[in-house]
Short mmCIF file of C-alpha atoms and ligand atoms in Angstrom, two decimals:
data_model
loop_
_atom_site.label_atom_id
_atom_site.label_comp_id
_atom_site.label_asym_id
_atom_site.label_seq_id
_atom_site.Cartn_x
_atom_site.Cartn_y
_atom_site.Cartn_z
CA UNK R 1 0.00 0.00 0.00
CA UNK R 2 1.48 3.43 -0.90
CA UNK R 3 0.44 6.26 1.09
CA UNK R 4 0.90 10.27 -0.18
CA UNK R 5 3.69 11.59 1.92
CA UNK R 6 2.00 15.01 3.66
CA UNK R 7 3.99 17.89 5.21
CA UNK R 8 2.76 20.31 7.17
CA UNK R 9 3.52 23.35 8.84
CA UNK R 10 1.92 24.13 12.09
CA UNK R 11 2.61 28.16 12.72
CA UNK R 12 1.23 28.08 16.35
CA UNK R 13 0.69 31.57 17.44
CA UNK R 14 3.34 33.01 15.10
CA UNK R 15 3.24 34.87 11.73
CA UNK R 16 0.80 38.28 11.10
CA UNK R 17 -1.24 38.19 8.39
CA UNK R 18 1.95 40.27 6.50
CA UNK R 19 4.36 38.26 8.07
CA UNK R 20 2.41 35.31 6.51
CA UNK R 21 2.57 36.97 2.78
CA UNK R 22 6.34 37.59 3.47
CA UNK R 23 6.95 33.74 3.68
CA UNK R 24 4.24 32.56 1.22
CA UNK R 25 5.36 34.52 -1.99
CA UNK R 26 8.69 32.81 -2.11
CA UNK R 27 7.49 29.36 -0.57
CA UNK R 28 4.92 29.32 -3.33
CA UNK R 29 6.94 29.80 -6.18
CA UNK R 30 9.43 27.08 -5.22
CA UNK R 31 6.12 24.83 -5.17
CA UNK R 32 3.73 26.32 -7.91
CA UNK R 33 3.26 22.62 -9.37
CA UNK R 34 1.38 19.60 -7.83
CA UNK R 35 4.42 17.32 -6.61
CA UNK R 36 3.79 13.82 -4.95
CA UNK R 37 2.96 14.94 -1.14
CA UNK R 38 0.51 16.87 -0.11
CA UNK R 39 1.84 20.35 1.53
CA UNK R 40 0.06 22.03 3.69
CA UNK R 41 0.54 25.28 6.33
CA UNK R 42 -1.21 25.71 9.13
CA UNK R 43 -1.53 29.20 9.96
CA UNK R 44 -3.29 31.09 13.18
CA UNK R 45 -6.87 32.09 12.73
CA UNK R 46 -6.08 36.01 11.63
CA UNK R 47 -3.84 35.18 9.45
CA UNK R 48 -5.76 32.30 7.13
CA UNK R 49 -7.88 34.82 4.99
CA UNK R 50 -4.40 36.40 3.38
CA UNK R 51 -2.93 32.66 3.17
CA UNK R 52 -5.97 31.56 1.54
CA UNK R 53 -6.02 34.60 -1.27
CA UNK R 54 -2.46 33.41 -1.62
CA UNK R 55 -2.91 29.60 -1.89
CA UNK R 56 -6.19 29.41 -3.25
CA UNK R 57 -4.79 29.82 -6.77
CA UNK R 58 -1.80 27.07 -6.16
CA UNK R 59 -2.53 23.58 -6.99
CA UNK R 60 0.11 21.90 -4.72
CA UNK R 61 -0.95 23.37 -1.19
CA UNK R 62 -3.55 23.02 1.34
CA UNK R 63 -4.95 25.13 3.82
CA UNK R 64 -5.55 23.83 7.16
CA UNK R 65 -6.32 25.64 10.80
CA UNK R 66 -5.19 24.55 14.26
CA UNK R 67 -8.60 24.16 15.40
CA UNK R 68 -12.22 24.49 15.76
CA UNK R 69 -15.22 24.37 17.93
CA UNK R 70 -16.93 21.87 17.30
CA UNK R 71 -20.46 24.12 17.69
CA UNK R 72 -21.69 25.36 14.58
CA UNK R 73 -22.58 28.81 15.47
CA UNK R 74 -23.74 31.00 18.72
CA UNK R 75 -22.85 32.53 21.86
CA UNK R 76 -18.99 30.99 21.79
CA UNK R 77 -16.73 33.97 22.51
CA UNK R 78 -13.43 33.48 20.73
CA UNK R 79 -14.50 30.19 19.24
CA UNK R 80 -14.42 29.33 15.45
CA UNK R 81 -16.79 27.12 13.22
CA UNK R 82 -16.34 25.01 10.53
CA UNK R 83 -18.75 27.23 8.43
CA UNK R 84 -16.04 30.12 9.07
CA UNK R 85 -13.13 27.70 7.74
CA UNK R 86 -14.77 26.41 4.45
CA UNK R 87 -15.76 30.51 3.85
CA UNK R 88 -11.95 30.65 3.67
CA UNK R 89 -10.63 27.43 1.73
CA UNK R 90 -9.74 25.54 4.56
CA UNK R 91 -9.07 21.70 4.02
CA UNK R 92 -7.57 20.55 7.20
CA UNK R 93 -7.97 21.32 11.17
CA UNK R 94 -5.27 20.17 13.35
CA UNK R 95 -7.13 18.71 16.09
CA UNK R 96 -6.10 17.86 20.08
CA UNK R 97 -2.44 19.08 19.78
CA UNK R 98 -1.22 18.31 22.85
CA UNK R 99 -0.50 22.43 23.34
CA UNK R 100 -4.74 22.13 23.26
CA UNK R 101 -4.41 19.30 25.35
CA UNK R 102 -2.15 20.31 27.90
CA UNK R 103 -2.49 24.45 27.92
CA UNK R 104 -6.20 24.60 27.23
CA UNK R 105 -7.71 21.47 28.85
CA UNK R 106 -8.86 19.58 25.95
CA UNK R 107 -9.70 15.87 26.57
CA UNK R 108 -10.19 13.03 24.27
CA UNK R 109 -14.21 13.61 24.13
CA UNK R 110 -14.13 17.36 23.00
CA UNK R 111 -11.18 16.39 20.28
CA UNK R 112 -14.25 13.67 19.31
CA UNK R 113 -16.70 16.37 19.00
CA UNK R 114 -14.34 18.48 17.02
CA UNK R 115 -13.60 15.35 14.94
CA UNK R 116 -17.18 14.90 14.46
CA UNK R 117 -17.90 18.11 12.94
CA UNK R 118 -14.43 18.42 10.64
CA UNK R 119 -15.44 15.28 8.81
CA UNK R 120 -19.66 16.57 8.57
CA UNK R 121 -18.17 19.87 6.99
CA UNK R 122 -16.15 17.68 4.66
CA UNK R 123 -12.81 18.97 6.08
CA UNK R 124 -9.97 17.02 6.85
CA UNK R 125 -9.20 16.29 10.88
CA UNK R 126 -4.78 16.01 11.79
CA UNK R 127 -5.40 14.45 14.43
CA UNK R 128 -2.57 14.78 17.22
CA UNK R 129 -1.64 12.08 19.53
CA UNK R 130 1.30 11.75 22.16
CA UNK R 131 2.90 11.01 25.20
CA UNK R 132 4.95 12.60 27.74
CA UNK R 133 8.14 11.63 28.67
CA UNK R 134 7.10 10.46 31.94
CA UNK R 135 4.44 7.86 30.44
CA UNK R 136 6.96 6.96 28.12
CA UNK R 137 9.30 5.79 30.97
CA UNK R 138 6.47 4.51 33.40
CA UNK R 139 5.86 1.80 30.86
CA UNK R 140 2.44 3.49 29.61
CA UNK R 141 3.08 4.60 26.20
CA UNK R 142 0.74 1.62 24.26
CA UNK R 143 -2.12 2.81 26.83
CA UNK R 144 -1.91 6.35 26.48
CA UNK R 145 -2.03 6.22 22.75
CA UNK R 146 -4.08 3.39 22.41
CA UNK R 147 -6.97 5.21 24.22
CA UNK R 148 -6.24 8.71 22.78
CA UNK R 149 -7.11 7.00 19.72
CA UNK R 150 -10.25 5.25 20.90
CA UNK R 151 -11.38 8.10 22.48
CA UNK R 152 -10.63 10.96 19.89
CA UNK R 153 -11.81 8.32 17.09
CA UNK R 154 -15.15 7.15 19.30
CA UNK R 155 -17.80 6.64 16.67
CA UNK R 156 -15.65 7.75 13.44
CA UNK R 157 -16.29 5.16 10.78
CA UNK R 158 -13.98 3.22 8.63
CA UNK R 159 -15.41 5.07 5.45
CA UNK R 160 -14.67 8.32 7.62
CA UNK R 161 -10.92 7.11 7.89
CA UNK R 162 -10.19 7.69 4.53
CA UNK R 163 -10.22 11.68 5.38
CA UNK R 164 -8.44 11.13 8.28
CA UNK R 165 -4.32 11.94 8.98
CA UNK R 166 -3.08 11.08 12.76
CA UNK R 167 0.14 12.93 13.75
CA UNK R 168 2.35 11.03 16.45
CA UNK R 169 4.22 13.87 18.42
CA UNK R 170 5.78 13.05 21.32
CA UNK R 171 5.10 15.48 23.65
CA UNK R 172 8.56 15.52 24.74
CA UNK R 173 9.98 16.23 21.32
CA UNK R 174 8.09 18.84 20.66
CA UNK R 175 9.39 22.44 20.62
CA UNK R 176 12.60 20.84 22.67
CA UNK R 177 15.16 20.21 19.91
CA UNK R 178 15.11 16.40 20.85
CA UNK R 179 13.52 14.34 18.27
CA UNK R 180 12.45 11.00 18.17
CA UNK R 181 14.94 8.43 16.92
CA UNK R 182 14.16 6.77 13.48
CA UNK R 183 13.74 3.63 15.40
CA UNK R 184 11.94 5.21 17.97
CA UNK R 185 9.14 7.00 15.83
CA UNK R 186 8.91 3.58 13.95
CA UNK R 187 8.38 1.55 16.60
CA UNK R 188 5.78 3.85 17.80
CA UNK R 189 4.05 4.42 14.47
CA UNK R 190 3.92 0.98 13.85
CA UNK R 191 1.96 0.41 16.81
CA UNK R 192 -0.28 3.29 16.18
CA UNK R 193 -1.08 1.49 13.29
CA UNK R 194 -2.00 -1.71 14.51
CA UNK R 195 -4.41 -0.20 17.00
CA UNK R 196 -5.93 1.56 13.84
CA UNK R 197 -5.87 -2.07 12.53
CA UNK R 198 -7.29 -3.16 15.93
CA UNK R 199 -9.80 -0.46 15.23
CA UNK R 200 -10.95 -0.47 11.54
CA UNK R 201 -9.05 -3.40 10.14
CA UNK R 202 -6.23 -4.27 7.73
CA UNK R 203 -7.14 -2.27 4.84
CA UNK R 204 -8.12 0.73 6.15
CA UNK R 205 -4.75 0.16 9.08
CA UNK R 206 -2.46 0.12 5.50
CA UNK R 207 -4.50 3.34 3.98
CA UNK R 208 -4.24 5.92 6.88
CA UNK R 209 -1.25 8.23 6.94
CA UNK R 210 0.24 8.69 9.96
CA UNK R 211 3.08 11.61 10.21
CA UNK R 212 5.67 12.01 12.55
CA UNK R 213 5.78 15.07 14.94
CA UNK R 214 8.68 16.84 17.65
CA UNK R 215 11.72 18.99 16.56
CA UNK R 216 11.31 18.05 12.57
CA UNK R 217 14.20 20.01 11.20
CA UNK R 218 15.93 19.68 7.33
CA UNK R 219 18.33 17.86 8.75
CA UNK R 220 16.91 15.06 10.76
CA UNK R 221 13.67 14.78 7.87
CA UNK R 222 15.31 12.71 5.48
CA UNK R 223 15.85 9.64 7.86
CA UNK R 224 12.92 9.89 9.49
CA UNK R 225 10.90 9.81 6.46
CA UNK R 226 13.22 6.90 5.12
CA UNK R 227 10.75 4.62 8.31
CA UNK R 228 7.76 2.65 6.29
CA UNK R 229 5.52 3.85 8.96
CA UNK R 230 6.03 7.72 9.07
CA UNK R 231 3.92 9.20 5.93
CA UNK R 232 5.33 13.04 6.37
CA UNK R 233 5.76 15.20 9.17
CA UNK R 234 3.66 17.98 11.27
CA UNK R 235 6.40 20.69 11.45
CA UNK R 236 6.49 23.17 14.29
CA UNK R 237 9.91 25.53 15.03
CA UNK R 238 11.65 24.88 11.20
CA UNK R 239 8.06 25.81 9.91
CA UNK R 240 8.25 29.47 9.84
CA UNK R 241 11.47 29.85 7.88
CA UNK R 242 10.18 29.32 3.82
CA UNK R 243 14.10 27.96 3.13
CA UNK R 244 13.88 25.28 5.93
CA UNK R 245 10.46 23.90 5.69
CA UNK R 246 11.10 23.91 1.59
CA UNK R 247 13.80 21.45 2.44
CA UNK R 248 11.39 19.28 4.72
CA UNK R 249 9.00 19.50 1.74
CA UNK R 250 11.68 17.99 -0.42
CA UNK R 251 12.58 15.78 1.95
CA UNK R 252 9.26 14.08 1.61
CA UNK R 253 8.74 14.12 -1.88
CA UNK R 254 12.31 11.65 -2.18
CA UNK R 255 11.06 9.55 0.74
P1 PGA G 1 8.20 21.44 16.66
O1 PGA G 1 6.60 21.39 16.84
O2 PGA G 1 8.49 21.03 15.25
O3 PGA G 1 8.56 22.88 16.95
O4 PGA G 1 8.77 20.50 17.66
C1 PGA G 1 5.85 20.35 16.28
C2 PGA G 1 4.40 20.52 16.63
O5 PGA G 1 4.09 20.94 17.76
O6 PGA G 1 3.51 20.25 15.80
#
């Protein structure tokens, strides 16, 4: 089974809407042609409707947010809808990063809800998983995952799969500079795949990309991609510099 490679950048609470056309008009130019992975940037909320006039009209990347509410519309101060996304071209919504998780109390039922009503708006859920360093070494890293997946995936139907990427970030990777081993991420990833198996089966185990996540930087991207289980990358820190994440991109287009 051979699954699209996808990169993507996740700006967090970085780049203004200009800062955001500074980066895109020479990042877009160096990838004004479909090539085989999907790329796509994740910028903050403000700064999507300038990203979207700007990548609307390219053919070879996506637009994604780094969340939702899962309501559809009311009396949610500060909340977003899906509605509000598809206005702007959005394709994707990084969902239950473990920044939502851990700074702003999101648990495995609300990243279901927000699951939920990605796929009904025919969006595409990233859907974050991870430990922490401390589950990793207390022996609970199978459980953690395996019912971050159950829970965030509660109800979501094989058919539903098909429109659905999981990102494996390590929560102690992230933002530190450490990454993951090759082996490491592997070993991981393959087990996040057989729970999917567990979950939905064989076929639909084989079909679901799964990318790697945690201090992806030009030079570690080549190897890591190189692992049959990681299917591209969710790219924090080397993100916001068009020259770096351009090599990540190319990184997964040879892997
Ligand atoms: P990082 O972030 O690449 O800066 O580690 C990754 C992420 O949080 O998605």
């Amino acid at each position: 089974m051979s699954r699209k490679n996808i990169i993507a950048a996740n700006w967090k609470m970085n780049m203004t809407p200009s800062e955001t056309a500074e980066f895109l008009d020479p990042f877009l130019q160096t990838f004004s042609t479909r090539v085989n992975v999907d790329i796509v940037i994740a910028p903050s909320f403000i700064s999507i409707p300038k990203a979207s006039e700007l990548i609307t009209p390219n053919p070879a990347v996506s637009l994604s947010a780094q969340n939702m509410s899962h309501e559809a519309s009311g009396a949610f101060t500060g909340e977003t809808s899906a509605a509000m996304l598809l206005d702007v071209a959005c394709e994707y919504v990084i969902l239950g990063h473990s920044e939502r998780r851990s700074l702003y109390g999101e648990d495995d039922a609300v990243i279901n809800k927000k699951v939920h009503a990605t796929l009904a708006a025919g969006m595409k859920p990233i859907l974050c998983i991870g430990e922490s360093l401390e589950e990793r070494e207390g022996g609970q890293l199978e459980s953690v995952l395996t019912s971050q997946l159950e829970g965030s995936l509660a109800e979501v139907s094989a058919d539903q799969m098909a429109d659905i990427v999981i990102a494996y970030e390590p929560v102690w990777a992230i933002g530190t500079g450490v990454t993951a081993s090759p082996e490491q991420a592997q070993d991981t990833q393959k087990f996040v795949r057989s729970v999917l198996e567990n979950l939905y089966g064989a076929e639909v185990a084989a079909a679901t990309r799964i990318q790697y996540g945690g201090s992806v930087k030009p030079g570690n991207a080549a190897e890591l991609i190189g692992q049959p289980d990681i299917d591209g990358f969710l790219v924090g820190g080397a993100s916001l510099d068009p020259q770096s994440f351009a090599e990540i991109v190319s990184a997964g287009i040879g892997g």
